[in-house]
Structure formats: C-alpha cells, structure tokens
Amino acid sequence: MDLQKSSDVTPAPAATPVELRASDADRDRITDILRDALAEGRLTPEEHSERVEGVLATKTVGELDRFVRDLPAAHTGRATAAYASAPNRPTAGAIPAEADESVVAVFSAAVRKGRWRAGRRIHAYAVFGSVDIDLSEAIFEYQQVVIKTVSVFGNIDIRVPENVSLRGNGGGVLGNFEVHTMDSGDPDAPVVYVDGLAVLGNVEARPKRGKLVADILDRVTSRLNDRVADRVDRGLRKHLDR
C-alpha cells in the first residue's frame, strides 16, 4: 500500500531556465555587457548606474535579461563563439599609415615600458643602438597594434603579455629577425603584429611570462571610470540603506 501511495505522488514541475536563481557569475556577465555599452556610448552614466543597481538586486536569470535586452552584445552569443586563430595581417583600414608613436635610438638606447597606452601603429628604429619596447603593462585601447621595426647594427627587443596574440613578418640581412608567434585563447584579445628588417642587427618579439593583460581592451578613460564608480557607489549605498 505504501509503495502504491508513493507512486501516485506528482513531482514538482521543473523550473524553466528564466526562473532559475541567478548566480554571481550571471550578474557579472550582465554588468560586463553594461560596462561595454557605457564605453561605446550606448548608455549614459545615469542609465548605467540604474541598471547595475537593478542587476545587483535581481534574483532570477529571466529578470537579468531585461537589463540588456536592448543592447546588441546581449544577442551576439560571444560566450559560445568558436575559437578562431588571429589573422596573419591586420584588418584592412584598421591601422593608420602614420605612426602614433616612434621610438628611435641612434648610437644610444631608447626604452618604452610601464603603464602606457599603446597606439595602433608604433615605429621603432635602432641604428648602432638599442630599443626596448615592453607592452607587458601597457593599456591596449585597440585590438590591433602594428610595430614597424628597422634595425641597422642595432637591437630591437619587444615584449608582450602572454595572453595576447603575436604575429610577425620580416627578415634579416646578415642579421636576425625573430617573432615568437602565439595565439591567445580569448578572441577579443589584442593582436600585436611586428614587421620589419634587421640589417647586421637583431629584432626579436616574444611573450613576457607571468604578465597578462588584466582588462582586455580598456576603452574607458580614467575620468569616465571615476564618474561611473561614484554613481555605482551611490547606487549601492541606496540599495543597502533600504
């Protein structure tokens, strides 16, 4: 009799995906989309602050989606995109003909390192000198960066974070031109292209182990970040005071 009773029990209906409880990872995914939308100008700082406040208070996955329903990034399916190797050449029209910055060493040494903003095109010239370009702590405002190199009786050393893609195209005349090609596992990671020539000199580009791009494509200026952080802080305080 007891067995018969247990078989008659109707199981509770399973929750639909939109009714599932939202996790911290789900909220982080939505706030990332909102952050990018703010950087692209799709949202005002006020709208961004209001939506982030709403995301933090949301309980289900279905409720989270309404905060990004009108944003293109929510419909691109980037999280499930197949991995693709970085192209061997920059996208046509993406890189200007003129250099954003030149690093020159003639019978001397020139160094570019630390926290600096990498432009789309960098020229490096070493004539009886040495050039050291260290991108391991640089801010990548663009996804594609070209470094044009010319070394004549000189040395050019280029180091990049180990989570970017690195490509090279060049040669040596009684010299050495070497690029340690690699692919990032992130399709949105910056791609550094090293081109050039080494005449009785050396050009080498390689990853700097242990150094990573902390925030891929940091497109938001410091001033805008400060404004957003202030508004989010006020929104959180308002939420906690309820």
PDB file of N, CA, C and O in Angstrom, residues 56-129:
ATOM      1  N   LEU A  56      22.185  44.014  -9.368  1.00  0.00           N
ATOM      2  CA  LEU A  56      22.626  43.529  -8.058  1.00  0.00           C
ATOM      3  C   LEU A  56      21.455  43.068  -7.184  1.00  0.00           C
ATOM      4  O   LEU A  56      21.630  42.226  -6.302  1.00  0.00           O
ATOM      5  N   ALA A  57      20.277  43.603  -7.447  1.00  0.00           N
ATOM      6  CA  ALA A  57      19.105  43.234  -6.642  1.00  0.00           C
ATOM      7  C   ALA A  57      18.280  42.117  -7.280  1.00  0.00           C
ATOM      8  O   ALA A  57      17.323  41.635  -6.680  1.00  0.00           O
ATOM      9  N   THR A  58      18.648  41.687  -8.469  1.00  0.00           N
ATOM     10  CA  THR A  58      17.863  40.698  -9.209  1.00  0.00           C
ATOM     11  C   THR A  58      18.089  39.281  -8.670  1.00  0.00           C
ATOM     12  O   THR A  58      19.199  38.932  -8.261  1.00  0.00           O
ATOM     13  N   LYS A  59      17.032  38.471  -8.712  1.00  0.00           N
ATOM     14  CA  LYS A  59      17.112  37.124  -8.144  1.00  0.00           C
ATOM     15  C   LYS A  59      17.094  36.016  -9.187  1.00  0.00           C
ATOM     16  O   LYS A  59      17.625  34.939  -8.949  1.00  0.00           O
ATOM     17  N   THR A  60      16.475  36.228 -10.360  1.00  0.00           N
ATOM     18  CA  THR A  60      16.381  35.159 -11.349  1.00  0.00           C
ATOM     19  C   THR A  60      17.059  35.547 -12.656  1.00  0.00           C
ATOM     20  O   THR A  60      17.258  36.720 -12.961  1.00  0.00           O
ATOM     21  N   VAL A  61      17.400  34.521 -13.446  1.00  0.00           N
ATOM     22  CA  VAL A  61      18.067  34.734 -14.729  1.00  0.00           C
ATOM     23  C   VAL A  61      17.178  35.518 -15.689  1.00  0.00           C
ATOM     24  O   VAL A  61      17.637  36.394 -16.427  1.00  0.00           O
ATOM     25  N   GLY A  62      15.884  35.213 -15.681  1.00  0.00           N
ATOM     26  CA  GLY A  62      14.960  35.919 -16.572  1.00  0.00           C
ATOM     27  C   GLY A  62      14.905  37.411 -16.296  1.00  0.00           C
ATOM     28  O   GLY A  62      14.812  38.228 -17.214  1.00  0.00           O
ATOM     29  N   GLU A  63      14.971  37.770 -15.028  1.00  0.00           N
ATOM     30  CA  GLU A  63      14.947  39.191 -14.668  1.00  0.00           C
ATOM     31  C   GLU A  63      16.232  39.887 -15.096  1.00  0.00           C
ATOM     32  O   GLU A  63      16.228  41.072 -15.435  1.00  0.00           O
ATOM     33  N   LEU A  64      17.343  39.172 -15.100  1.00  0.00           N
ATOM     34  CA  LEU A  64      18.616  39.767 -15.518  1.00  0.00           C
ATOM     35  C   LEU A  64      18.583  40.191 -16.983  1.00  0.00           C
ATOM     36  O   LEU A  64      19.104  41.243 -17.347  1.00  0.00           O
ATOM     37  N   ASP A  65      17.975  39.369 -17.818  1.00  0.00           N
ATOM     38  CA  ASP A  65      17.980  39.625 -19.259  1.00  0.00           C
ATOM     39  C   ASP A  65      17.321  40.940 -19.634  1.00  0.00           C
ATOM     40  O   ASP A  65      17.679  41.564 -20.637  1.00  0.00           O
ATOM     41  N   ARG A  66      16.379  41.411 -18.839  1.00  0.00           N
ATOM     42  CA  ARG A  66      15.669  42.634 -19.213  1.00  0.00           C
ATOM     43  C   ARG A  66      16.570  43.863 -19.154  1.00  0.00           C
ATOM     44  O   ARG A  66      16.276  44.880 -19.788  1.00  0.00           O
ATOM     45  N   PHE A  67      17.684  43.773 -18.418  1.00  0.00           N
ATOM     46  CA  PHE A  67      18.576  44.924 -18.310  1.00  0.00           C
ATOM     47  C   PHE A  67      19.459  45.097 -19.551  1.00  0.00           C
ATOM     48  O   PHE A  67      20.045  46.153 -19.748  1.00  0.00           O
ATOM     49  N   VAL A  68      19.576  44.058 -20.379  1.00  0.00           N
ATOM     50  CA  VAL A  68      20.432  44.141 -21.572  1.00  0.00           C
ATOM     51  C   VAL A  68      19.679  43.780 -22.851  1.00  0.00           C
ATOM     52  O   VAL A  68      20.288  43.592 -23.894  1.00  0.00           O
ATOM     53  N   ARG A  69      18.354  43.670 -22.746  1.00  0.00           N
ATOM     54  CA  ARG A  69      17.559  43.234 -23.893  1.00  0.00           C
ATOM     55  C   ARG A  69      17.713  44.164 -25.089  1.00  0.00           C
ATOM     56  O   ARG A  69      17.635  43.739 -26.241  1.00  0.00           O
ATOM     57  N   ASP A  70      17.952  45.470 -24.851  1.00  0.00           N
ATOM     58  CA  ASP A  70      18.055  46.443 -25.936  1.00  0.00           C
ATOM     59  C   ASP A  70      19.497  46.708 -26.353  1.00  0.00           C
ATOM     60  O   ASP A  70      19.762  47.651 -27.103  1.00  0.00           O
ATOM     61  N   LEU A  71      20.437  45.866 -25.906  1.00  0.00           N
ATOM     62  CA  LEU A  71      21.859  46.051 -26.237  1.00  0.00           C
ATOM     63  C   LEU A  71      22.328  44.950 -27.190  1.00  0.00           C
ATOM     64  O   LEU A  71      22.049  43.763 -26.955  1.00  0.00           O
ATOM     65  N   PRO A  72      23.053  45.302 -28.254  1.00  0.00           N
ATOM     66  CA  PRO A  72      23.483  44.295 -29.241  1.00  0.00           C
ATOM     67  C   PRO A  72      24.337  43.186 -28.649  1.00  0.00           C
ATOM     68  O   PRO A  72      24.229  42.032 -29.064  1.00  0.00           O
ATOM     69  N   ALA A  73      25.182  43.498 -27.673  1.00  0.00           N
ATOM     70  CA  ALA A  73      26.089  42.491 -27.114  1.00  0.00           C
ATOM     71  C   ALA A  73      25.349  41.335 -26.470  1.00  0.00           C
ATOM     72  O   ALA A  73      25.886  40.232 -26.348  1.00  0.00           O
ATOM     73  N   ALA A  74      24.115  41.564 -26.053  1.00  0.00           N
ATOM     74  CA  ALA A  74      23.340  40.506 -25.404  1.00  0.00           C
ATOM     75  C   ALA A  74      22.843  39.463 -26.403  1.00  0.00           C
ATOM     76  O   ALA A  74      22.376  38.395 -26.009  1.00  0.00           O
ATOM     77  N   HIS A  75      22.957  39.753 -27.701  1.00  0.00           N
ATOM     78  CA  HIS A  75      22.409  38.850 -28.722  1.00  0.00           C
ATOM     79  C   HIS A  75      23.473  38.296 -29.655  1.00  0.00           C
ATOM     80  O   HIS A  75      23.150  37.652 -30.645  1.00  0.00           O
ATOM     81  N   THR A  76      24.758  38.549 -29.357  1.00  0.00           N
ATOM     82  CA  THR A  76      25.816  38.110 -30.272  1.00  0.00           C
ATOM     83  C   THR A  76      26.329  36.725 -29.977  1.00  0.00           C
ATOM     84  O   THR A  76      27.008  36.126 -30.797  1.00  0.00           O
ATOM     85  N   GLY A  77      26.038  36.212 -28.782  1.00  0.00           N
ATOM     86  CA  GLY A  77      26.491  34.866 -28.448  1.00  0.00           C
ATOM     87  C   GLY A  77      27.987  34.739 -28.364  1.00  0.00           C
ATOM     88  O   GLY A  77      28.562  33.719 -28.712  1.00  0.00           O
ATOM     89  N   ARG A  78      28.666  35.803 -27.880  1.00  0.00           N
ATOM     90  CA  ARG A  78      30.122  35.779 -27.832  1.00  0.00           C
ATOM     91  C   ARG A  78      30.661  34.691 -26.912  1.00  0.00           C
ATOM     92  O   ARG A  78      31.735  34.166 -27.131  1.00  0.00           O
ATOM     93  N   ALA A  79      29.897  34.351 -25.869  1.00  0.00           N
ATOM     94  CA  ALA A  79      30.412  33.372 -24.917  1.00  0.00           C
ATOM     95  C   ALA A  79      30.546  31.988 -25.533  1.00  0.00           C
ATOM     96  O   ALA A  79      31.351  31.188 -25.096  1.00  0.00           O
ATOM     97  N   THR A  80      29.757  31.698 -26.572  1.00  0.00           N
ATOM     98  CA  THR A  80      29.818  30.388 -27.187  1.00  0.00           C
ATOM     99  C   THR A  80      30.481  30.433 -28.549  1.00  0.00           C
ATOM    100  O   THR A  80      30.444  29.460 -29.292  1.00  0.00           O
ATOM    101  N   ALA A  81      31.093  31.534 -28.902  1.00  0.00           N
ATOM    102  CA  ALA A  81      31.732  31.630 -30.211  1.00  0.00           C
ATOM    103  C   ALA A  81      32.914  30.673 -30.286  1.00  0.00           C
ATOM    104  O   ALA A  81      33.667  30.494 -29.338  1.00  0.00           O
ATOM    105  N   ALA A  82      33.086  30.060 -31.445  1.00  0.00           N
ATOM    106  CA  ALA A  82      34.192  29.135 -31.627  1.00  0.00           C
ATOM    107  C   ALA A  82      35.512  29.896 -31.651  1.00  0.00           C
ATOM    108  O   ALA A  82      35.593  31.018 -32.132  1.00  0.00           O
ATOM    109  N   TYR A  83      36.543  29.251 -31.127  1.00  0.00           N
ATOM    110  CA  TYR A  83      37.858  29.881 -31.110  1.00  0.00           C
ATOM    111  C   TYR A  83      38.377  30.009 -32.536  1.00  0.00           C
ATOM    112  O   TYR A  83      38.265  29.086 -33.342  1.00  0.00           O
ATOM    113  N   ALA A  84      38.944  31.148 -32.857  1.00  0.00           N
ATOM    114  CA  ALA A  84      39.496  31.379 -34.190  1.00  0.00           C
ATOM    115  C   ALA A  84      40.887  31.964 -34.050  1.00  0.00           C
ATOM    116  O   ALA A  84      41.136  32.810 -33.203  1.00  0.00           O
ATOM    117  N   SER A  85      41.791  31.476 -34.887  1.00  0.00           N
ATOM    118  CA  SER A  85      43.156  31.981 -34.855  1.00  0.00           C
ATOM    119  C   SER A  85      43.191  33.436 -35.298  1.00  0.00           C
ATOM    120  O   SER A  85      42.421  33.866 -36.153  1.00  0.00           O
ATOM    121  N   ALA A  86      44.102  34.215 -34.711  1.00  0.00           N
ATOM    122  CA  ALA A  86      44.244  35.621 -35.098  1.00  0.00           C
ATOM    123  C   ALA A  86      44.754  35.704 -36.533  1.00  0.00           C
ATOM    124  O   ALA A  86      45.562  34.874 -36.962  1.00  0.00           O
ATOM    125  N   PRO A  87      44.296  36.690 -37.325  1.00  0.00           N
ATOM    126  CA  PRO A  87      44.753  36.809 -38.716  1.00  0.00           C
ATOM    127  C   PRO A  87      46.242  37.142 -38.782  1.00  0.00           C
ATOM    128  O   PRO A  87      46.807  37.750 -37.865  1.00  0.00           O
ATOM    129  N   ASN A  88      46.880  36.731 -39.872  1.00  0.00           N
ATOM    130  CA  ASN A  88      48.304  36.992 -40.039  1.00  0.00           C
ATOM    131  C   ASN A  88      48.601  38.439 -40.405  1.00  0.00           C
ATOM    132  O   ASN A  88      49.715  38.925 -40.211  1.00  0.00           O
ATOM    133  N   ARG A  89      47.617  39.136 -40.952  1.00  0.00           N
ATOM    134  CA  ARG A  89      47.795  40.535 -41.319  1.00  0.00           C
ATOM    135  C   ARG A  89      46.687  41.361 -40.682  1.00  0.00           C
ATOM    136  O   ARG A  89      45.584  40.864 -40.466  1.00  0.00           O
ATOM    137  N   PRO A  90      46.944  42.633 -40.388  1.00  0.00           N
ATOM    138  CA  PRO A  90      45.895  43.479 -39.799  1.00  0.00           C
ATOM    139  C   PRO A  90      44.711  43.633 -40.741  1.00  0.00           C
ATOM    140  O   PRO A  90      44.849  43.537 -41.964  1.00  0.00           O
ATOM    141  N   THR A  91      43.562  43.877 -40.173  1.00  0.00           N
ATOM    142  CA  THR A  91      42.366  44.126 -40.969  1.00  0.00           C
ATOM    143  C   THR A  91      42.563  45.380 -41.813  1.00  0.00           C
ATOM    144  O   THR A  91      43.058  46.397 -41.327  1.00  0.00           O
ATOM    145  N   ALA A  92      42.176  45.294 -43.078  1.00  0.00           N
ATOM    146  CA  ALA A  92      42.357  46.429 -43.984  1.00  0.00           C
ATOM    147  C   ALA A  92      41.651  47.672 -43.453  1.00  0.00           C
ATOM    148  O   ALA A  92      40.487  47.619 -43.077  1.00  0.00           O
ATOM    149  N   GLY A  93      42.379  48.781 -43.406  1.00  0.00           N
ATOM    150  CA  GLY A  93      41.811  50.044 -42.960  1.00  0.00           C
ATOM    151  C   GLY A  93      41.818  50.245 -41.460  1.00  0.00           C
ATOM    152  O   GLY A  93      41.464  51.315 -40.973  1.00  0.00           O
ATOM    153  N   ALA A  94      42.231  49.219 -40.697  1.00  0.00           N
ATOM    154  CA  ALA A  94      42.200  49.337 -39.238  1.00  0.00           C
ATOM    155  C   ALA A  94      43.409  50.080 -38.684  1.00  0.00           C
ATOM    156  O   ALA A  94      43.351  50.654 -37.605  1.00  0.00           O
ATOM    157  N   ILE A  95      44.517  50.078 -39.433  1.00  0.00           N
ATOM    158  CA  ILE A  95      45.760  50.684 -38.961  1.00  0.00           C
ATOM    159  C   ILE A  95      46.097  51.909 -39.808  1.00  0.00           C
ATOM    160  O   ILE A  95      46.138  51.820 -41.036  1.00  0.00           O
ATOM    161  N   PRO A  96      46.353  53.070 -39.192  1.00  0.00           N
ATOM    162  CA  PRO A  96      46.694  54.272 -39.963  1.00  0.00           C
ATOM    163  C   PRO A  96      48.074  54.146 -40.602  1.00  0.00           C
ATOM    164  O   PRO A  96      48.928  53.376 -40.146  1.00  0.00           O
ATOM    165  N   ALA A  97      48.306  54.948 -41.654  1.00  0.00           N
ATOM    166  CA  ALA A  97      49.608  54.921 -42.324  1.00  0.00           C
ATOM    167  C   ALA A  97      50.676  55.616 -41.494  1.00  0.00           C
ATOM    168  O   ALA A  97      51.858  55.252 -41.544  1.00  0.00           O
ATOM    169  N   GLU A  98      50.281  56.628 -40.737  1.00  0.00           N
ATOM    170  CA  GLU A  98      51.219  57.371 -39.910  1.00  0.00           C
ATOM    171  C   GLU A  98      51.326  56.731 -38.523  1.00  0.00           C
ATOM    172  O   GLU A  98      50.353  56.203 -37.982  1.00  0.00           O
ATOM    173  N   ALA A  99      52.527  56.814 -37.967  1.00  0.00           N
ATOM    174  CA  ALA A  99      52.765  56.231 -36.652  1.00  0.00           C
ATOM    175  C   ALA A  99      52.134  57.077 -35.552  1.00  0.00           C
ATOM    176  O   ALA A  99      52.204  58.310 -35.597  1.00  0.00           O
ATOM    177  N   ASP A 100      51.520  56.422 -34.583  1.00  0.00           N
ATOM    178  CA  ASP A 100      51.046  57.120 -33.392  1.00  0.00           C
ATOM    179  C   ASP A 100      52.217  57.507 -32.498  1.00  0.00           C
ATOM    180  O   ASP A 100      52.148  58.479 -31.754  1.00  0.00           O
ATOM    181  N   GLU A 101      53.297  56.727 -32.593  1.00  0.00           N
ATOM    182  CA  GLU A 101      54.471  56.982 -31.755  1.00  0.00           C
ATOM    183  C   GLU A 101      55.695  56.348 -32.400  1.00  0.00           C
ATOM    184  O   GLU A 101      55.609  55.277 -33.000  1.00  0.00           O
ATOM    185  N   SER A 102      56.845  57.002 -32.279  1.00  0.00           N
ATOM    186  CA  SER A 102      58.113  56.477 -32.778  1.00  0.00           C
ATOM    187  C   SER A 102      59.109  56.380 -31.635  1.00  0.00           C
ATOM    188  O   SER A 102      59.209  57.281 -30.808  1.00  0.00           O
ATOM    189  N   VAL A 103      59.837  55.270 -31.616  1.00  0.00           N
ATOM    190  CA  VAL A 103      60.894  55.060 -30.620  1.00  0.00           C
ATOM    191  C   VAL A 103      62.200  54.911 -31.393  1.00  0.00           C
ATOM    192  O   VAL A 103      62.365  53.961 -32.162  1.00  0.00           O
ATOM    193  N   VAL A 104      63.133  55.866 -31.212  1.00  0.00           N
ATOM    194  CA  VAL A 104      64.337  55.937 -32.032  1.00  0.00           C
ATOM    195  C   VAL A 104      65.579  55.909 -31.159  1.00  0.00           C
ATOM    196  O   VAL A 104      65.654  56.612 -30.139  1.00  0.00           O
ATOM    197  N   ALA A 105      66.562  55.101 -31.568  1.00  0.00           N
ATOM    198  CA  ALA A 105      67.849  55.044 -30.866  1.00  0.00           C
ATOM    199  C   ALA A 105      68.969  55.058 -31.906  1.00  0.00           C
ATOM    200  O   ALA A 105      69.105  54.106 -32.684  1.00  0.00           O
ATOM    201  N   VAL A 106      69.736  56.124 -31.941  1.00  0.00           N
ATOM    202  CA  VAL A 106      70.883  56.254 -32.839  1.00  0.00           C
ATOM    203  C   VAL A 106      72.121  56.439 -31.962  1.00  0.00           C
ATOM    204  O   VAL A 106      72.270  57.474 -31.294  1.00  0.00           O
ATOM    205  N   PHE A 107      72.981  55.434 -31.945  1.00  0.00           N
ATOM    206  CA  PHE A 107      74.136  55.433 -31.056  1.00  0.00           C
ATOM    207  C   PHE A 107      73.693  55.688 -29.605  1.00  0.00           C
ATOM    208  O   PHE A 107      74.373  56.398 -28.856  1.00  0.00           O
ATOM    209  N   SER A 108      72.550  55.128 -29.254  1.00  0.00           N
ATOM    210  CA  SER A 108      72.005  55.355 -27.916  1.00  0.00           C
ATOM    211  C   SER A 108      71.023  54.234 -27.583  1.00  0.00           C
ATOM    212  O   SER A 108      70.920  53.246 -28.313  1.00  0.00           O
ATOM    213  N   ALA A 109      70.291  54.403 -26.478  1.00  0.00           N
ATOM    214  CA  ALA A 109      69.277  53.427 -26.070  1.00  0.00           C
ATOM    215  C   ALA A 109      67.962  54.142 -25.836  1.00  0.00           C
ATOM    216  O   ALA A 109      67.933  55.263 -25.324  1.00  0.00           O
ATOM    217  N   ALA A 110      66.863  53.507 -26.232  1.00  0.00           N
ATOM    218  CA  ALA A 110      65.520  54.058 -26.026  1.00  0.00           C
ATOM    219  C   ALA A 110      64.636  52.968 -25.439  1.00  0.00           C
ATOM    220  O   ALA A 110      64.663  51.823 -25.908  1.00  0.00           O
ATOM    221  N   VAL A 111      63.860  53.340 -24.430  1.00  0.00           N
ATOM    222  CA  VAL A 111      63.023  52.363 -23.726  1.00  0.00           C
ATOM    223  C   VAL A 111      61.606  52.901 -23.621  1.00  0.00           C
ATOM    224  O   VAL A 111      61.389  54.077 -23.321  1.00  0.00           O
ATOM    225  N   ARG A 112      60.641  52.027 -23.877  1.00  0.00           N
ATOM    226  CA  ARG A 112      59.226  52.357 -23.668  1.00  0.00           C
ATOM    227  C   ARG A 112      58.638  51.231 -22.851  1.00  0.00           C
ATOM    228  O   ARG A 112      58.501  50.093 -23.319  1.00  0.00           O
ATOM    229  N   LYS A 113      58.284  51.518 -21.599  1.00  0.00           N
ATOM    230  CA  LYS A 113      57.754  50.464 -20.733  1.00  0.00           C
ATOM    231  C   LYS A 113      56.895  51.079 -19.640  1.00  0.00           C
ATOM    232  O   LYS A 113      56.765  52.304 -19.545  1.00  0.00           O
ATOM    233  N   GLY A 114      56.321  50.209 -18.802  1.00  0.00           N
ATOM    234  CA  GLY A 114      55.464  50.678 -17.733  1.00  0.00           C
ATOM    235  C   GLY A 114      54.008  50.754 -18.165  1.00  0.00           C
ATOM    236  O   GLY A 114      53.572  50.098 -19.111  1.00  0.00           O
ATOM    237  N   ARG A 115      53.248  51.594 -17.480  1.00  0.00           N
ATOM    238  CA  ARG A 115      51.816  51.744 -17.756  1.00  0.00           C
ATOM    239  C   ARG A 115      51.635  52.838 -18.795  1.00  0.00           C
ATOM    240  O   ARG A 115      51.639  54.024 -18.491  1.00  0.00           O
ATOM    241  N   TRP A 116      51.510  52.451 -20.061  1.00  0.00           N
ATOM    242  CA  TRP A 116      51.352  53.420 -21.132  1.00  0.00           C
ATOM    243  C   TRP A 116      50.327  52.906 -22.125  1.00  0.00           C
ATOM    244  O   TRP A 116      50.020  51.726 -22.170  1.00  0.00           O
ATOM    245  N   ARG A 117      49.756  53.823 -22.901  1.00  0.00           N
ATOM    246  CA  ARG A 117      48.698  53.475 -23.855  1.00  0.00           C
ATOM    247  C   ARG A 117      49.315  53.178 -25.230  1.00  0.00           C
ATOM    248  O   ARG A 117      49.933  54.044 -25.833  1.00  0.00           O
ATOM    249  N   ALA A 118      49.144  51.959 -25.678  1.00  0.00           N
ATOM    250  CA  ALA A 118      49.703  51.550 -26.965  1.00  0.00           C
ATOM    251  C   ALA A 118      48.806  52.019 -28.101  1.00  0.00           C
ATOM    252  O   ALA A 118      47.608  51.747 -28.112  1.00  0.00           O
ATOM    253  N   GLY A 119      49.372  52.742 -29.054  1.00  0.00           N
ATOM    254  CA  GLY A 119      48.613  53.189 -30.224  1.00  0.00           C
ATOM    255  C   GLY A 119      48.452  52.070 -31.236  1.00  0.00           C
ATOM    256  O   GLY A 119      48.931  50.942 -31.047  1.00  0.00           O
ATOM    257  N   ARG A 120      47.809  52.402 -32.340  1.00  0.00           N
ATOM    258  CA  ARG A 120      47.602  51.386 -33.376  1.00  0.00           C
ATOM    259  C   ARG A 120      48.857  51.100 -34.181  1.00  0.00           C
ATOM    260  O   ARG A 120      49.036  50.003 -34.686  1.00  0.00           O
ATOM    261  N   ARG A 121      49.738  52.116 -34.343  1.00  0.00           N
ATOM    262  CA  ARG A 121      50.983  51.909 -35.091  1.00  0.00           C
ATOM    263  C   ARG A 121      52.145  52.531 -34.320  1.00  0.00           C
ATOM    264  O   ARG A 121      52.097  53.699 -33.933  1.00  0.00           O
ATOM    265  N   ILE A 122      53.181  51.727 -34.121  1.00  0.00           N
ATOM    266  CA  ILE A 122      54.390  52.177 -33.438  1.00  0.00           C
ATOM    267  C   ILE A 122      55.581  51.897 -34.350  1.00  0.00           C
ATOM    268  O   ILE A 122      55.700  50.787 -34.889  1.00  0.00           O
ATOM    269  N   HIS A 123      56.451  52.889 -34.531  1.00  0.00           N
ATOM    270  CA  HIS A 123      57.666  52.700 -35.315  1.00  0.00           C
ATOM    271  C   HIS A 123      58.868  52.638 -34.378  1.00  0.00           C
ATOM    272  O   HIS A 123      58.989  53.455 -33.461  1.00  0.00           O
ATOM    273  N   ALA A 124      59.753  51.684 -34.636  1.00  0.00           N
ATOM    274  CA  ALA A 124      60.957  51.525 -33.820  1.00  0.00           C
ATOM    275  C   ALA A 124      62.177  51.471 -34.732  1.00  0.00           C
ATOM    276  O   ALA A 124      62.237  50.648 -35.658  1.00  0.00           O
ATOM    277  N   TYR A 125      63.169  52.337 -34.485  1.00  0.00           N
ATOM    278  CA  TYR A 125      64.385  52.412 -35.292  1.00  0.00           C
ATOM    279  C   TYR A 125      65.597  52.310 -34.366  1.00  0.00           C
ATOM    280  O   TYR A 125      65.718  53.076 -33.401  1.00  0.00           O
ATOM    281  N   ALA A 126      66.492  51.382 -34.658  1.00  0.00           N
ATOM    282  CA  ALA A 126      67.728  51.237 -33.889  1.00  0.00           C
ATOM    283  C   ALA A 126      68.900  51.253 -34.857  1.00  0.00           C
ATOM    284  O   ALA A 126      69.056  50.328 -35.668  1.00  0.00           O
ATOM    285  N   VAL A 127      69.716  52.298 -34.814  1.00  0.00           N
ATOM    286  CA  VAL A 127      70.904  52.434 -35.660  1.00  0.00           C
ATOM    287  C   VAL A 127      72.116  52.534 -34.728  1.00  0.00           C
ATOM    288  O   VAL A 127      72.302  53.546 -34.057  1.00  0.00           O
ATOM    289  N   PHE A 128      72.901  51.478 -34.677  1.00  0.00           N
ATOM    290  CA  PHE A 128      74.002  51.403 -33.724  1.00  0.00           C
ATOM    291  C   PHE A 128      73.499  51.713 -32.305  1.00  0.00           C
ATOM    292  O   PHE A 128      74.183  52.389 -31.538  1.00  0.00           O
ATOM    293  N   GLY A 129      72.307  51.246 -32.002  1.00  0.00           N
ATOM    294  CA  GLY A 129      71.726  51.486 -30.682  1.00  0.00           C
ATOM    295  C   GLY A 129      70.757  50.375 -30.325  1.00  0.00           C
ATOM    296  O   GLY A 129      70.654  49.357 -31.022  1.00  0.00           O
TER     297      GLY A 129
END
